Tab-separated table of C-alpha atoms in Angstrom:
chain	number	residue	atom	x	y	z
A	1428	GLN	CA	0.000	0.000	0.000
A	1429	VAL	CA	1.481	3.294	-1.115
A	1430	GLN	CA	1.293	6.152	1.373
A	1431	LEU	CA	2.263	9.804	1.160
A	1432	ARG	CA	2.743	11.884	4.293
A	1433	GLU	CA	3.345	15.612	4.377
A	1434	SER	CA	5.199	17.350	7.179
A	1435	GLY	CA	6.310	20.876	7.930
A	1436	PRO	CA	5.426	24.063	9.810
A	1437	GLY	CA	1.783	25.030	9.870
A	1438	LEU	CA	2.517	28.732	10.243
A	1439	VAL	CA	4.834	30.853	8.122
A	1440	LYS	CA	5.408	34.597	8.321
A	1441	PRO	CA	4.836	36.825	5.289
A	1442	SER	CA	7.907	37.211	3.049
A	1443	GLU	CA	9.488	34.055	4.499
A	1444	THR	CA	9.888	30.603	2.938
A	1445	LEU	CA	7.373	27.776	3.198
A	1446	SER	CA	9.077	24.392	3.481
A	1447	LEU	CA	7.315	21.026	3.310
A	1448	THR	CA	8.468	17.440	2.991
A	1449	CYS	CA	6.588	14.418	1.676
A	1450	GLY	CA	7.688	10.958	2.741
A	1451	VAL	CA	6.635	8.158	0.400
A	1452	SER	CA	6.289	4.562	1.520
A	1453	GLY	CA	5.397	1.513	-0.499
A	1454	TYR	CA	6.698	2.754	-3.853
A	1455	SER	CA	9.976	4.142	-5.155
A	1456	ILE	CA	9.806	7.766	-6.291
A	1457	THR	CA	12.147	6.801	-9.136
A	1458	GLY	CA	9.695	4.200	-10.405
A	1459	TYR	CA	8.739	4.238	-14.063
A	1460	GLY	CA	5.771	6.214	-15.279
A	1461	PHE	CA	5.039	8.614	-12.459
A	1462	CYS	CA	5.658	12.145	-11.259
A	1463	TRP	CA	5.707	13.308	-7.662
A	1464	GLY	CA	4.763	16.778	-6.632
A	1465	TRP	CA	2.509	19.225	-4.887
A	1466	ILE	CA	-1.041	20.485	-5.275
A	1467	ARG	CA	-2.615	23.094	-3.020
A	1468	GLN	CA	-6.103	24.170	-2.068
A	1469	PRO	CA	-6.917	27.447	-0.310
A	1470	PRO	CA	-9.596	26.869	2.342
A	1471	GLY	CA	-13.003	26.701	0.680
A	1472	LYS	CA	-11.549	26.989	-2.831
A	1473	GLY	CA	-10.435	24.777	-5.703
A	1474	LEU	CA	-7.319	22.793	-6.527
A	1475	GLN	CA	-4.144	24.394	-7.858
A	1476	TRP	CA	-1.288	22.281	-9.157
A	1477	ILE	CA	2.132	23.627	-8.160
A	1478	VAL	CA	4.944	21.409	-9.429
A	1479	SER	CA	5.808	17.847	-10.442
A	1480	PHE	CA	9.138	16.004	-10.623
A	1481	CYS	CA	8.984	13.013	-12.966
A	1482	TYR	CA	10.788	9.664	-13.102
A	1483	ASP	CA	12.526	10.689	-16.327
A	1484	GLY	CA	14.170	13.659	-14.624
A	1485	LEU	CA	11.870	16.318	-16.029
A	1486	THR	CA	10.268	18.892	-13.753
A	1487	PHE	CA	7.111	20.809	-14.611
A	1488	TYR	CA	5.981	23.993	-12.895
A	1489	ASN	CA	2.821	26.049	-12.668
A	1490	ALA	CA	4.161	29.073	-14.539
A	1491	PRO	CA	2.883	31.833	-12.218
A	1492	LEU	CA	4.578	30.129	-9.257
A	1493	GLN	CA	7.762	28.908	-10.919
A	1494	SER	CA	9.979	31.783	-9.869
A	1495	ARG	CA	9.198	31.109	-6.199
A	1496	VAL	CA	9.156	27.297	-6.205
A	1497	THR	CA	11.929	24.794	-5.586
A	1498	ILE	CA	11.330	21.048	-5.570
A	1499	SER	CA	14.001	18.647	-4.404
A	1500	VAL	CA	14.179	14.879	-4.372
A	1501	ASP	CA	15.982	12.610	-1.905
A	1502	THR	CA	16.015	9.145	-3.426
A	1503	ALA	CA	17.797	7.637	-0.430
A	1504	LYS	CA	15.005	8.727	1.909
A	1505	ASN	CA	12.316	8.309	-0.792
A	1506	GLN	CA	10.984	11.788	-0.197
A	1507	ILE	CA	10.346	15.043	-2.001
A	1508	SER	CA	10.455	18.556	-0.628
A	1509	LEU	CA	8.833	21.834	-1.564
A	1510	LYS	CA	10.107	25.323	-0.910
A	1511	LEU	CA	7.977	28.351	-1.747
A	1512	ASN	CA	9.647	31.663	-1.027
A	1513	SER	CA	8.366	35.185	-0.469
A	1514	VAL	CA	4.998	33.925	0.753
A	1515	THR	CA	1.943	36.113	1.236
A	1516	ALA	CA	-1.507	35.501	2.680
A	1517	ALA	CA	-2.551	34.242	-0.766
A	1518	ASP	CA	-0.321	31.214	-0.206
A	1519	THR	CA	-2.403	30.076	2.763
A	1520	ALA	CA	-3.730	26.674	1.730
A	1521	PHE	CA	-3.877	22.960	2.306
A	1522	TYR	CA	-0.817	21.505	0.592
A	1523	PHE	CA	-1.129	17.979	-0.788
A	1524	CYS	CA	1.705	15.729	-1.829
A	1525	ALA	CA	0.594	13.773	-4.882
A	1526	ARG	CA	1.573	11.107	-7.393
A	1527	THR	CA	0.628	11.898	-10.972
A	1528	SER	CA	0.864	9.715	-14.038
A	1529	ARG	CA	3.434	10.742	-16.660
A	1530	GLY	CA	1.160	9.516	-19.401
A	1531	LEU	CA	-2.306	10.193	-20.720
A	1532	GLY	CA	-4.014	13.123	-19.075
A	1533	SER	CA	-1.637	13.215	-16.116
A	1534	TYR	CA	-4.167	11.895	-13.630
A	1535	THR	CA	-3.345	12.061	-9.915
A	1536	ASP	CA	-3.972	8.656	-8.417
A	1537	LEU	CA	-2.496	9.142	-4.951
A	1538	TRP	CA	-2.864	12.041	-2.527
A	1539	GLY	CA	-1.459	12.680	0.903
A	1540	GLN	CA	-3.784	13.742	3.690
A	1541	GLY	CA	-2.682	17.341	3.209
A	1542	THR	CA	-1.273	19.870	5.607
A	1543	LEU	CA	-2.629	23.336	6.261
A	1544	VAL	CA	-0.084	26.118	5.986
A	1545	THR	CA	-1.157	29.534	7.194
A	1546	VAL	CA	0.782	32.646	6.233
A	1547	SER	CA	0.423	35.200	8.978
A	1548	SER	CA	2.546	37.402	11.188
B	691	GLN	CA	-10.323	31.597	-13.264
B	692	SER	CA	-9.797	27.918	-13.879
B	693	VAL	CA	-8.637	26.611	-17.244
B	694	LEU	CA	-11.438	24.027	-17.186
B	695	THR	CA	-15.026	25.165	-16.616
B	696	GLN	CA	-17.463	23.317	-14.360
B	697	PRO	CA	-20.871	24.336	-13.006
B	698	PRO	CA	-20.545	25.582	-9.410
B	699	SER	CA	-23.233	23.268	-8.097
B	700	VAL	CA	-25.631	20.471	-8.989
B	701	SER	CA	-28.286	18.711	-6.967
B	702	ALA	CA	-30.588	15.730	-7.222
B	703	ALA	CA	-32.629	13.439	-5.007
B	704	PRO	CA	-31.366	10.172	-3.526
B	705	GLY	CA	-31.507	7.352	-6.042
B	706	GLN	CA	-31.525	9.716	-9.007
B	707	LYS	CA	-28.834	10.413	-11.587
B	708	VAL	CA	-26.723	13.536	-12.007
B	709	THR	CA	-24.194	14.677	-14.569
B	710	ILE	CA	-21.366	17.175	-14.138
B	711	SER	CA	-19.845	18.858	-17.164
B	712	CYS	CA	-16.275	19.994	-17.729
B	713	SER	CA	-15.455	22.271	-20.634
B	714	GLY	CA	-11.986	22.978	-21.956
B	715	SER	CA	-10.150	23.608	-25.203
B	716	SER	CA	-8.077	21.938	-27.896
B	717	SER	CA	-4.919	22.264	-25.785
B	718	ASN	CA	-6.273	20.281	-22.845
B	719	ILE	CA	-9.439	18.145	-23.055
B	720	GLY	CA	-9.263	18.148	-26.838
B	721	TYR	CA	-5.621	17.050	-26.651
B	722	THR	CA	-5.596	14.283	-24.039
B	723	SER	CA	-7.685	12.344	-21.559
B	724	VAL	CA	-9.633	13.610	-18.556
B	725	SER	CA	-9.748	12.517	-14.940
B	726	TRP	CA	-12.336	13.146	-12.230
B	727	TYR	CA	-11.904	13.502	-8.480
B	728	GLN	CA	-14.267	13.311	-5.528
B	729	GLN	CA	-13.540	15.356	-2.416
B	730	LEU	CA	-15.745	14.621	0.554
B	731	PRO	CA	-15.781	17.164	3.389
B	732	GLY	CA	-12.540	17.259	5.328
B	733	THR	CA	-10.755	14.703	3.158
B	734	PRO	CA	-8.224	14.864	0.311
B	735	PRO	CA	-9.426	14.385	-3.262
B	736	LYS	CA	-9.823	10.827	-4.486
B	737	LEU	CA	-9.427	9.652	-8.076
B	738	LEU	CA	-12.801	8.536	-9.469
B	739	ILE	CA	-12.208	8.308	-13.203
B	740	TYR	CA	-9.038	8.365	-15.305
B	741	GLU	CA	-8.350	8.238	-19.035
B	742	ASN	CA	-11.876	9.564	-19.684
B	743	ASN	CA	-13.861	6.535	-18.572
B	744	ARG	CA	-11.733	4.106	-16.570
B	745	ARG	CA	-12.452	3.465	-12.904
B	746	PRO	CA	-9.705	2.658	-10.388
B	747	SER	CA	-10.112	-0.472	-8.352
B	748	GLY	CA	-12.756	-0.010	-5.677
B	749	ILE	CA	-14.749	2.719	-7.428
B	750	PRO	CA	-18.322	1.493	-7.999
B	751	ASP	CA	-19.816	1.449	-11.479
B	752	ARG	CA	-22.338	4.086	-10.366
B	753	PHE	CA	-19.615	6.502	-11.454
B	754	SER	CA	-18.910	6.889	-15.165
B	755	GLY	CA	-17.044	9.273	-17.422
B	756	SER	CA	-17.175	10.291	-21.050
B	757	LYS	CA	-15.467	12.759	-23.360
B	758	SER	CA	-16.463	14.393	-26.608
B	759	GLY	CA	-14.293	16.953	-28.338
B	760	THR	CA	-13.291	19.591	-25.801
B	761	SER	CA	-15.821	18.592	-23.129
B	762	ALA	CA	-16.132	15.799	-20.611
B	763	THR	CA	-18.918	14.565	-18.384
B	764	LEU	CA	-19.057	12.726	-15.082
B	765	GLY	CA	-22.188	10.718	-14.410
B	766	ILE	CA	-23.348	9.430	-11.050
B	767	THR	CA	-26.331	7.094	-10.770
B	768	GLY	CA	-28.151	5.818	-7.705
B	769	LEU	CA	-27.238	8.933	-5.738
B	770	GLN	CA	-26.540	8.490	-2.038
B	771	THR	CA	-26.217	11.089	0.705
B	772	GLY	CA	-22.629	9.930	1.095
B	773	ASP	CA	-21.904	11.240	-2.418
B	774	GLU	CA	-22.288	14.835	-1.233
B	775	GLY	CA	-19.085	16.776	-1.741
B	776	ASP	CA	-17.019	18.499	-4.389
B	777	TYR	CA	-16.102	17.034	-7.756
B	778	TYR	CA	-13.207	18.194	-9.927
B	779	CYS	CA	-12.130	17.435	-13.465
B	780	GLY	CA	-8.483	17.535	-14.431
B	781	THR	CA	-6.133	16.985	-17.319
B	782	TRP	CA	-2.839	18.070	-18.889
B	783	ASP	CA	-2.671	21.297	-20.881
B	784	THR	CA	-0.057	21.038	-23.604
B	785	SER	CA	0.102	24.788	-24.230
B	786	LEU	CA	0.750	25.539	-20.566
B	787	SER	CA	2.780	22.356	-19.922
B	788	ALA	CA	0.766	22.092	-16.754
B	789	VAL	CA	-1.724	19.973	-14.885
B	790	VAL	CA	-5.014	21.863	-14.869
B	791	PHE	CA	-8.220	21.444	-12.879
B	792	GLY	CA	-11.766	22.689	-13.116
B	793	GLY	CA	-13.071	25.016	-10.446
B	794	GLY	CA	-15.059	22.229	-8.825
B	795	THR	CA	-18.747	21.344	-8.601
B	796	GLU	CA	-20.551	20.974	-5.301
B	797	LEU	CA	-22.971	18.056	-5.325
B	798	THR	CA	-25.982	18.171	-3.030
B	799	VAL	CA	-28.159	15.113	-2.589
B	800	LEU	CA	-31.501	16.540	-1.510
């Protein structure tokens, strides 16, 4: 059974950097055919894809966020990490770690439970 | 605004059928396949349909998907109160090189 678990601070100050980690168990993040990344959801609003790192080494970004986003991969620990810098209140959201197919339609078949990050002083 | 367009809400009585539409363009729905997600209150989204009409293991056949041109539809039959929640469509947009979602549709089972 594949599981994704997000961890990180729940409160970040404006202008600082949001940092989250996703530990993956039950499947190698280097496994063929999948991408691993982050999707967020402001409270009461819809889903917004942020970034995906794929098994073939390619990384895809949501263009409006790209300049502020860093994704890193630790294959030894089987985990991915997200950094989002210069945060504002608009970055307050539930952040989900997710596995997305590299193929047709890029469907997301696995989601973490999500972690709420609030940007506030 | 979302790249994919969904109605904000739909409703129907228990036991009835409902459909949720998802409209896009030639660079997303018209280019590749569509997936659908169910998000019940307080839980993460769950994959309901992938590659337009395929159901993951464990998803009942009350849920179905179809695609025509630049639009897709999710159908739910035999509605139950436990189906109440938000439903999202998603796909890949080749012009944006991005995963895109609809704005979500809130389902109410009256």
